[in-house]
């Protein structure tokens, strides 16, 4: 019997994949169903990207790595539940930055700091500290490959770049935000390229991951496949 099965180590369900693959929604529903907390690791990189931007540091200049690592190590970031909705928001030094970090620009900044190896190392323990009983849903790019490489359940969600651009377009339209589908597709492809080809923690499925291509599936179908698989593996 593994340590996880015998109850010594809290179980983790890792959900990795590119943005727009539906992993955020699936992670949220899994967390609701199991009553486990979520680690939104992308939010950590997004908040760091924001802090770096506010400090006027250019993340693409290698001379600035030391300064960015220092910021990563001391980042005054907490996640707090909204009293009314229960929604968990990122709080940077007392300021709720949930909305600020959701823009596409914030995503680009996140991926620029995320490709720096020393930054990833600096953020490792902060992420691992989220692992507590009864269990954790970990949403990101390298949850199953690096951060929780020993997780008993690893999921990898994918979808074509076109599908993901369309989803993002619809999301923005619903919020009343004007966007160009063409520009969104280009930006998604560029970010994918950066995430997939970086030297550390590239976006790839973990060994043994349950891979679901959500291009032609509804979110309900994706969720039910992931949920059934996870219950089976965890013996629930
Ligand atoms: O998931 P989300 O779109 O919020 O992530 C923003 C960016 O943060 C990603 O494009 C990726 O570059 C980076 N990221 C990462 N590792 C994670 C989560 C996010 O490199 N575990």
PDB file of C-alpha atoms and ligand atoms in Angstrom:
ATOM      1  CA  UNK A   1       0.000   0.000   0.000  1.00  0.00           C
ATOM      2  CA  UNK A   2       1.377   3.445  -0.924  1.00  0.00           C
ATOM      3  CA  UNK A   3       1.848   6.217   1.636  1.00  0.00           C
ATOM      4  CA  UNK A   4      -1.078   8.079   0.070  1.00  0.00           C
ATOM      5  CA  UNK A   5      -3.393   5.074   0.296  1.00  0.00           C
ATOM      6  CA  UNK A   6      -2.411   4.423   3.892  1.00  0.00           C
ATOM      7  CA  UNK A   7      -3.287   8.038   4.688  1.00  0.00           C
ATOM      8  CA  UNK A   8       0.169   9.348   5.641  1.00  0.00           C
ATOM      9  CA  UNK A   9       0.404  11.871   2.821  1.00  0.00           C
ATOM     10  CA  UNK A  10      -2.547  13.984   1.646  1.00  0.00           C
ATOM     11  CA  UNK A  11      -3.607  12.911  -1.860  1.00  0.00           C
ATOM     12  CA  UNK A  12      -3.292  15.357  -4.759  1.00  0.00           C
ATOM     13  CA  UNK A  13      -5.172  15.404  -8.050  1.00  0.00           C
ATOM     14  CA  UNK A  14      -3.050  17.319 -10.540  1.00  0.00           C
ATOM     15  CA  UNK A  15      -4.793  18.974 -13.487  1.00  0.00           C
ATOM     16  CA  UNK A  16      -2.378  20.356 -16.067  1.00  0.00           C
ATOM     17  CA  UNK A  17      -2.877  21.757 -19.537  1.00  0.00           C
ATOM     18  CA  UNK A  18      -2.744  24.928 -21.617  1.00  0.00           C
ATOM     19  CA  UNK A  19      -5.010  27.889 -20.901  1.00  0.00           C
ATOM     20  CA  UNK A  20      -8.494  27.477 -22.323  1.00  0.00           C
ATOM     21  CA  UNK A  21      -8.354  23.683 -22.063  1.00  0.00           C
ATOM     22  CA  UNK A  22     -11.064  23.864 -19.397  1.00  0.00           C
ATOM     23  CA  UNK A  23      -8.781  22.895 -16.523  1.00  0.00           C
ATOM     24  CA  UNK A  24      -9.801  25.822 -14.315  1.00  0.00           C
ATOM     25  CA  UNK A  25     -13.488  24.870 -14.576  1.00  0.00           C
ATOM     26  CA  UNK A  26     -12.818  21.173 -14.091  1.00  0.00           C
ATOM     27  CA  UNK A  27     -10.554  21.901 -11.103  1.00  0.00           C
ATOM     28  CA  UNK A  28     -13.262  24.083  -9.549  1.00  0.00           C
ATOM     29  CA  UNK A  29     -15.942  21.420  -9.980  1.00  0.00           C
ATOM     30  CA  UNK A  30     -13.691  18.673  -8.678  1.00  0.00           C
ATOM     31  CA  UNK A  31     -12.953  20.811  -5.610  1.00  0.00           C
ATOM     32  CA  UNK A  32     -16.674  21.403  -5.039  1.00  0.00           C
ATOM     33  CA  UNK A  33     -17.546  17.745  -5.453  1.00  0.00           C
ATOM     34  CA  UNK A  34     -14.775  16.451  -3.185  1.00  0.00           C
ATOM     35  CA  UNK A  35     -14.773  19.468  -0.850  1.00  0.00           C
ATOM     36  CA  UNK A  36     -11.002  19.809  -1.313  1.00  0.00           C
ATOM     37  CA  UNK A  37      -9.173  23.141  -1.709  1.00  0.00           C
ATOM     38  CA  UNK A  38      -7.592  24.202  -5.022  1.00  0.00           C
ATOM     39  CA  UNK A  39      -4.100  25.434  -5.730  1.00  0.00           C
ATOM     40  CA  UNK A  40      -4.342  27.794  -8.732  1.00  0.00           C
ATOM     41  CA  UNK A  41      -0.616  27.851  -9.486  1.00  0.00           C
ATOM     42  CA  UNK A  42      -1.122  30.064 -12.552  1.00  0.00           C
ATOM     43  CA  UNK A  43      -2.386  32.791 -10.212  1.00  0.00           C
ATOM     44  CA  UNK A  44       0.935  32.722  -8.341  1.00  0.00           C
ATOM     45  CA  UNK A  45       2.868  33.323 -11.581  1.00  0.00           C
ATOM     46  CA  UNK A  46       0.342  35.966 -12.624  1.00  0.00           C
ATOM     47  CA  UNK A  47       0.709  37.841  -9.304  1.00  0.00           C
ATOM     48  CA  UNK A  48       4.489  37.646  -9.549  1.00  0.00           C
ATOM     49  CA  UNK A  49       4.262  38.995 -13.118  1.00  0.00           C
ATOM     50  CA  UNK A  50       2.200  41.893 -11.784  1.00  0.00           C
ATOM     51  CA  UNK A  51       4.631  42.602  -8.950  1.00  0.00           C
ATOM     52  CA  UNK A  52       7.570  42.550 -11.397  1.00  0.00           C
ATOM     53  CA  UNK A  53       5.729  44.922 -13.713  1.00  0.00           C
ATOM     54  CA  UNK A  54       4.887  47.294 -10.885  1.00  0.00           C
ATOM     55  CA  UNK A  55       8.508  47.295  -9.762  1.00  0.00           C
ATOM     56  CA  UNK A  56       9.474  48.324 -13.315  1.00  0.00           C
ATOM     57  CA  UNK A  57      11.651  45.259 -13.804  1.00  0.00           C
ATOM     58  CA  UNK A  58      12.078  43.877 -17.326  1.00  0.00           C
ATOM     59  CA  UNK A  59      11.602  40.081 -16.976  1.00  0.00           C
ATOM     60  CA  UNK A  60      13.230  39.420 -20.352  1.00  0.00           C
ATOM     61  CA  UNK A  61      16.573  40.907 -19.246  1.00  0.00           C
ATOM     62  CA  UNK A  62      18.780  38.152 -17.743  1.00  0.00           C
ATOM     63  CA  UNK A  63      20.503  40.731 -15.523  1.00  0.00           C
ATOM     64  CA  UNK A  64      17.265  41.057 -13.566  1.00  0.00           C
ATOM     65  CA  UNK A  65      16.913  37.398 -12.530  1.00  0.00           C
ATOM     66  CA  UNK A  66      18.312  37.987  -9.015  1.00  0.00           C
ATOM     67  CA  UNK A  67      15.869  40.777  -8.322  1.00  0.00           C
ATOM     68  CA  UNK A  68      12.905  38.769  -9.639  1.00  0.00           C
ATOM     69  CA  UNK A  69      13.878  35.760  -7.521  1.00  0.00           C
ATOM     70  CA  UNK A  70      14.018  38.005  -4.463  1.00  0.00           C
ATOM     71  CA  UNK A  71      10.528  39.259  -5.267  1.00  0.00           C
ATOM     72  CA  UNK A  72       9.319  35.663  -5.736  1.00  0.00           C
ATOM     73  CA  UNK A  73      10.770  34.590  -2.393  1.00  0.00           C
ATOM     74  CA  UNK A  74       9.237  37.455  -0.451  1.00  0.00           C
ATOM     75  CA  UNK A  75       6.003  37.861  -2.450  1.00  0.00           C
ATOM     76  CA  UNK A  76       3.324  38.955   0.069  1.00  0.00           C
ATOM     77  CA  UNK A  77       0.624  36.822  -1.571  1.00  0.00           C
ATOM     78  CA  UNK A  78      -2.296  35.093   0.116  1.00  0.00           C
ATOM     79  CA  UNK A  79      -5.466  33.505  -1.198  1.00  0.00           C
ATOM     80  CA  UNK A  80      -8.644  34.541   0.572  1.00  0.00           C
ATOM     81  CA  UNK A  81     -12.249  33.435   0.235  1.00  0.00           C
ATOM     82  CA  UNK A  82     -14.766  36.206  -0.512  1.00  0.00           C
ATOM     83  CA  UNK A  83     -17.167  36.219   2.466  1.00  0.00           C
ATOM     84  CA  UNK A  84     -20.261  36.466   0.215  1.00  0.00           C
ATOM     85  CA  UNK A  85     -19.513  34.221  -2.763  1.00  0.00           C
ATOM     86  CA  UNK A  86     -16.884  31.927  -1.269  1.00  0.00           C
ATOM     87  CA  UNK A  87     -14.804  32.631  -4.385  1.00  0.00           C
ATOM     88  CA  UNK A  88     -11.075  32.472  -3.668  1.00  0.00           C
ATOM     89  CA  UNK A  89      -9.155  35.583  -4.719  1.00  0.00           C
ATOM     90  CA  UNK A  90      -5.464  36.435  -4.824  1.00  0.00           C
ATOM     91  CA  UNK A  91      -4.436  39.167  -2.400  1.00  0.00           C
ATOM     92  CA  UNK A  92      -1.123  40.961  -2.945  1.00  0.00           C
ATOM     93  CA  UNK A  93       0.058  42.898   0.066  1.00  0.00           C
ATOM     94  CA  UNK A  94      -3.504  43.509   1.247  1.00  0.00           C
ATOM     95  CA  UNK A  95      -4.900  44.367  -2.218  1.00  0.00           C
ATOM     96  CA  UNK A  96      -7.332  41.982  -3.944  1.00  0.00           C
ATOM     97  CA  UNK A  97      -5.838  41.541  -7.419  1.00  0.00           C
ATOM     98  CA  UNK A  98      -8.139  38.784  -8.727  1.00  0.00           C
ATOM     99  CA  UNK A  99      -9.447  40.837 -11.642  1.00  0.00           C
ATOM    100  CA  UNK A 100      -6.164  42.574 -12.438  1.00  0.00           C
ATOM    101  CA  UNK A 101      -4.334  39.294 -13.011  1.00  0.00           C
ATOM    102  CA  UNK A 102      -6.955  37.822 -15.359  1.00  0.00           C
ATOM    103  CA  UNK A 103      -6.128  39.927 -18.429  1.00  0.00           C
ATOM    104  CA  UNK A 104      -4.271  38.445 -21.386  1.00  0.00           C
ATOM    105  CA  UNK A 105      -1.487  40.909 -20.729  1.00  0.00           C
ATOM    106  CA  UNK A 106      -1.143  39.495 -17.197  1.00  0.00           C
ATOM    107  CA  UNK A 107      -0.971  36.005 -18.732  1.00  0.00           C
ATOM    108  CA  UNK A 108       1.883  37.046 -20.987  1.00  0.00           C
ATOM    109  CA  UNK A 109       3.752  38.603 -18.032  1.00  0.00           C
ATOM    110  CA  UNK A 110       3.188  35.406 -16.043  1.00  0.00           C
ATOM    111  CA  UNK A 111       4.671  33.265 -18.770  1.00  0.00           C
ATOM    112  CA  UNK A 112       7.711  35.555 -18.999  1.00  0.00           C
ATOM    113  CA  UNK A 113       8.571  35.160 -15.319  1.00  0.00           C
ATOM    114  CA  UNK A 114       7.559  31.479 -15.373  1.00  0.00           C
ATOM    115  CA  UNK A 115      10.232  30.594 -17.887  1.00  0.00           C
ATOM    116  CA  UNK A 116      13.037  31.635 -15.514  1.00  0.00           C
ATOM    117  CA  UNK A 117      14.322  28.415 -13.840  1.00  0.00           C
ATOM    118  CA  UNK A 118      15.388  30.153 -10.607  1.00  0.00           C
ATOM    119  CA  UNK A 119      11.912  31.669 -10.252  1.00  0.00           C
ATOM    120  CA  UNK A 120      10.280  28.241 -10.523  1.00  0.00           C
ATOM    121  CA  UNK A 121      12.606  26.878  -7.840  1.00  0.00           C
ATOM    122  CA  UNK A 122      11.838  29.852  -5.594  1.00  0.00           C
ATOM    123  CA  UNK A 123       8.095  29.137  -5.865  1.00  0.00           C
ATOM    124  CA  UNK A 124       8.237  25.358  -5.359  1.00  0.00           C
ATOM    125  CA  UNK A 125       7.840  25.158  -1.594  1.00  0.00           C
ATOM    126  CA  UNK A 126       5.107  27.807  -1.552  1.00  0.00           C
ATOM    127  CA  UNK A 127       3.083  25.532  -3.838  1.00  0.00           C
ATOM    128  CA  UNK A 128       3.874  22.318  -1.967  1.00  0.00           C
ATOM    129  CA  UNK A 129       2.696  23.894   1.291  1.00  0.00           C
ATOM    130  CA  UNK A 130      -0.872  23.733  -0.053  1.00  0.00           C
ATOM    131  CA  UNK A 131      -0.860  19.941   0.326  1.00  0.00           C
ATOM    132  CA  UNK A 132      -3.025  19.172   3.346  1.00  0.00           C
ATOM    133  CA  UNK A 133      -5.694  16.652   4.326  1.00  0.00           C
ATOM    134  CA  UNK A 134      -8.211  15.707   3.079  1.00  0.00           C
ATOM    135  CA  UNK A 135      -6.518  16.410  -0.275  1.00  0.00           C
ATOM    136  CA  UNK A 136      -5.654  19.022  -2.890  1.00  0.00           C
ATOM    137  CA  UNK A 137      -6.693  19.806  -6.451  1.00  0.00           C
ATOM    138  CA  UNK A 138      -3.623  21.345  -8.115  1.00  0.00           C
ATOM    139  CA  UNK A 139      -4.203  23.302 -11.335  1.00  0.00           C
ATOM    140  CA  UNK A 140      -1.285  24.356 -13.549  1.00  0.00           C
ATOM    141  CA  UNK A 141       1.320  23.329 -16.110  1.00  0.00           C
ATOM    142  CA  UNK A 142       3.820  21.271 -14.103  1.00  0.00           C
ATOM    143  CA  UNK A 143       1.736  20.018 -11.187  1.00  0.00           C
ATOM    144  CA  UNK A 144       2.025  16.361 -12.221  1.00  0.00           C
ATOM    145  CA  UNK A 145       5.541  16.529 -13.656  1.00  0.00           C
ATOM    146  CA  UNK A 146       7.390  18.543 -10.983  1.00  0.00           C
ATOM    147  CA  UNK A 147       5.528  20.100  -8.067  1.00  0.00           C
ATOM    148  CA  UNK A 148       3.525  17.002  -7.080  1.00  0.00           C
ATOM    149  CA  UNK A 149       5.376  14.375  -9.114  1.00  0.00           C
ATOM    150  CA  UNK A 150       4.216  11.729  -6.602  1.00  0.00           C
ATOM    151  CA  UNK A 151       0.492  12.609  -6.952  1.00  0.00           C
ATOM    152  CA  UNK A 152      -1.729   9.518  -7.203  1.00  0.00           C
ATOM    153  CA  UNK A 153      -3.997  11.109  -9.836  1.00  0.00           C
ATOM    154  CA  UNK A 154      -2.652  13.093 -12.792  1.00  0.00           C
ATOM    155  CA  UNK A 155      -4.881  14.636 -15.428  1.00  0.00           C
ATOM    156  CA  UNK A 156      -3.813  16.435 -18.611  1.00  0.00           C
ATOM    157  CA  UNK A 157      -6.447  18.435 -20.479  1.00  0.00           C
ATOM    158  CA  UNK A 158      -5.873  19.659 -23.996  1.00  0.00           C
ATOM    159  CA  UNK A 159      -7.898  21.348 -26.754  1.00  0.00           C
ATOM    160  CA  UNK A 160      -6.936  22.751 -30.137  1.00  0.00           C
ATOM    161  CA  UNK A 161      -5.659  26.345 -30.179  1.00  0.00           C
ATOM    162  CA  UNK A 162      -8.697  27.313 -32.297  1.00  0.00           C
ATOM    163  CA  UNK A 163     -11.137  25.868 -29.747  1.00  0.00           C
ATOM    164  CA  UNK A 164      -9.372  27.643 -26.917  1.00  0.00           C
ATOM    165  CA  UNK A 165      -9.299  30.979 -28.745  1.00  0.00           C
ATOM    166  CA  UNK A 166     -13.026  30.636 -29.440  1.00  0.00           C
ATOM    167  CA  UNK A 167     -13.762  29.903 -25.775  1.00  0.00           C
ATOM    168  CA  UNK A 168     -11.762  32.935 -24.675  1.00  0.00           C
ATOM    169  CA  UNK A 169     -13.521  35.076 -27.284  1.00  0.00           C
ATOM    170  CA  UNK A 170     -16.950  34.006 -25.982  1.00  0.00           C
ATOM    171  CA  UNK A 171     -15.870  34.622 -22.365  1.00  0.00           C
ATOM    172  CA  UNK A 172     -14.729  38.154 -23.197  1.00  0.00           C
ATOM    173  CA  UNK A 173     -17.880  38.838 -25.228  1.00  0.00           C
ATOM    174  CA  UNK A 174     -20.016  37.827 -22.254  1.00  0.00           C
ATOM    175  CA  UNK A 175     -18.097  40.294 -20.112  1.00  0.00           C
ATOM    176  CA  UNK A 176     -18.761  42.978 -22.750  1.00  0.00           C
ATOM    177  CA  UNK A 177     -15.070  43.180 -23.669  1.00  0.00           C
ATOM    178  CA  UNK A 178     -14.206  43.725 -27.347  1.00  0.00           C
ATOM    179  CA  UNK A 179     -11.595  41.340 -28.678  1.00  0.00           C
ATOM    180  CA  UNK A 180     -10.251  40.120 -31.995  1.00  0.00           C
ATOM    181  CA  UNK A 181     -10.492  36.359 -32.488  1.00  0.00           C
ATOM    182  CA  UNK A 182      -7.475  36.466 -34.749  1.00  0.00           C
ATOM    183  CA  UNK A 183      -5.342  38.309 -32.198  1.00  0.00           C
ATOM    184  CA  UNK A 184      -6.480  35.932 -29.435  1.00  0.00           C
ATOM    185  CA  UNK A 185      -5.483  32.912 -31.515  1.00  0.00           C
ATOM    186  CA  UNK A 186      -2.048  34.406 -32.208  1.00  0.00           C
ATOM    187  CA  UNK A 187      -1.521  35.239 -28.530  1.00  0.00           C
ATOM    188  CA  UNK A 188      -2.591  31.717 -27.430  1.00  0.00           C
ATOM    189  CA  UNK A 189      -0.236  30.119 -29.948  1.00  0.00           C
ATOM    190  CA  UNK A 190       2.670  32.328 -28.854  1.00  0.00           C
ATOM    191  CA  UNK A 191       2.067  31.557 -25.162  1.00  0.00           C
ATOM    192  CA  UNK A 192       1.761  27.802 -25.913  1.00  0.00           C
ATOM    193  CA  UNK A 193       5.029  27.931 -27.774  1.00  0.00           C
ATOM    194  CA  UNK A 194       6.766  29.669 -24.853  1.00  0.00           C
ATOM    195  CA  UNK A 195       5.293  27.223 -22.310  1.00  0.00           C
ATOM    196  CA  UNK A 196       6.050  24.100 -24.363  1.00  0.00           C
ATOM    197  CA  UNK A 197       9.577  24.904 -25.418  1.00  0.00           C
ATOM    198  CA  UNK A 198      11.012  26.433 -22.257  1.00  0.00           C
ATOM    199  CA  UNK A 199      13.933  24.541 -20.746  1.00  0.00           C
ATOM    200  CA  UNK A 200      12.407  24.042 -17.288  1.00  0.00           C
ATOM    201  CA  UNK A 201       9.051  22.442 -16.594  1.00  0.00           C
ATOM    202  CA  UNK A 202       7.804  22.559 -20.182  1.00  0.00           C
ATOM    203  CA  UNK A 203       4.095  21.956 -20.657  1.00  0.00           C
ATOM    204  CA  UNK A 204       3.920  18.206 -21.303  1.00  0.00           C
ATOM    205  CA  UNK A 205       1.654  15.480 -19.886  1.00  0.00           C
ATOM    206  CA  UNK A 206       3.119  13.721 -16.828  1.00  0.00           C
ATOM    207  CA  UNK A 207       4.001  10.080 -17.280  1.00  0.00           C
ATOM    208  CA  UNK A 208       0.888   8.017 -16.764  1.00  0.00           C
ATOM    209  CA  UNK A 209      -1.423  11.048 -16.923  1.00  0.00           C
ATOM    210  CA  UNK A 210      -5.051  10.580 -17.962  1.00  0.00           C
ATOM    211  CA  UNK A 211      -5.219  12.744 -21.096  1.00  0.00           C
ATOM    212  CA  UNK A 212      -8.524  14.275 -22.191  1.00  0.00           C
ATOM    213  CA  UNK A 213      -8.876  16.287 -25.400  1.00  0.00           C
ATOM    214  CA  UNK A 214     -11.789  18.618 -24.710  1.00  0.00           C
ATOM    215  CA  UNK A 215     -12.038  20.094 -28.252  1.00  0.00           C
ATOM    216  CA  UNK A 216     -15.253  18.241 -29.037  1.00  0.00           C
ATOM    217  CA  UNK A 217     -16.581  17.638 -25.517  1.00  0.00           C
ATOM    218  CA  UNK A 218     -18.868  19.700 -23.304  1.00  0.00           C
ATOM    219  CA  UNK A 219     -17.475  20.783 -19.946  1.00  0.00           C
ATOM    220  CA  UNK A 220     -19.925  18.329 -18.280  1.00  0.00           C
ATOM    221  CA  UNK A 221     -18.495  15.470 -20.331  1.00  0.00           C
ATOM    222  CA  UNK A 222     -14.913  16.422 -19.483  1.00  0.00           C
ATOM    223  CA  UNK A 223     -15.731  16.782 -15.802  1.00  0.00           C
ATOM    224  CA  UNK A 224     -17.491  13.445 -15.606  1.00  0.00           C
ATOM    225  CA  UNK A 225     -14.589  11.606 -17.314  1.00  0.00           C
ATOM    226  CA  UNK A 226     -12.072  13.210 -14.949  1.00  0.00           C
ATOM    227  CA  UNK A 227     -14.207  12.666 -11.852  1.00  0.00           C
ATOM    228  CA  UNK A 228     -14.938   9.006 -12.575  1.00  0.00           C
ATOM    229  CA  UNK A 229     -11.274   8.320 -13.342  1.00  0.00           C
ATOM    230  CA  UNK A 230     -10.111  10.057 -10.131  1.00  0.00           C
ATOM    231  CA  UNK A 231     -12.607   8.206  -7.929  1.00  0.00           C
ATOM    232  CA  UNK A 232     -11.543   4.904  -9.434  1.00  0.00           C
ATOM    233  CA  UNK A 233      -7.820   5.543  -8.849  1.00  0.00           C
ATOM    234  CA  UNK A 234      -8.363   6.837  -5.296  1.00  0.00           C
ATOM    235  CA  UNK A 235     -10.736   3.963  -4.490  1.00  0.00           C
ATOM    236  CA  UNK A 236     -13.556   6.359  -3.508  1.00  0.00           C
TER     237      UNK A 236
HETATM  238  O1  LIG B   1      -2.947  28.924 -15.900  1.00  0.00           O
HETATM  239  P1  LIG B   1      -2.711  30.371 -16.210  1.00  0.00           P
HETATM  240  O2  LIG B   1      -3.152  30.775 -17.583  1.00  0.00           O
HETATM  241  O3  LIG B   1      -3.247  31.271 -15.155  1.00  0.00           O
HETATM  242  O4  LIG B   1      -1.120  30.550 -16.173  1.00  0.00           O
HETATM  243  C1  LIG B   1      -0.486  31.724 -16.598  1.00  0.00           C
HETATM  244  C2  LIG B   1       0.946  31.418 -17.033  1.00  0.00           C
HETATM  245  O5  LIG B   1       1.698  31.011 -15.891  1.00  0.00           O
HETATM  246  C3  LIG B   1       1.078  30.261 -18.025  1.00  0.00           C
HETATM  247  O6  LIG B   1       1.013  30.681 -19.370  1.00  0.00           O
HETATM  248  C4  LIG B   1       2.446  29.704 -17.703  1.00  0.00           C
HETATM  249  O7  LIG B   1       3.456  30.386 -18.394  1.00  0.00           O
HETATM  250  C5  LIG B   1       2.629  29.999 -16.221  1.00  0.00           C
HETATM  251  N1  LIG B   1       2.417  28.823 -15.380  1.00  0.00           N
HETATM  252  C6  LIG B   1       3.470  27.954 -15.225  1.00  0.00           C
HETATM  253  N2  LIG B   1       3.353  26.898 -14.384  1.00  0.00           N
HETATM  254  C7  LIG B   1       2.207  26.675 -13.716  1.00  0.00           C
HETATM  255  C8  LIG B   1       1.100  27.530 -13.886  1.00  0.00           C
HETATM  256  C9  LIG B   1       1.242  28.608 -14.745  1.00  0.00           C
HETATM  257  O8  LIG B   1       4.518  28.131 -15.842  1.00  0.00           O
HETATM  258  N3  LIG B   1       2.146  25.637 -12.896  1.00  0.00           N
END
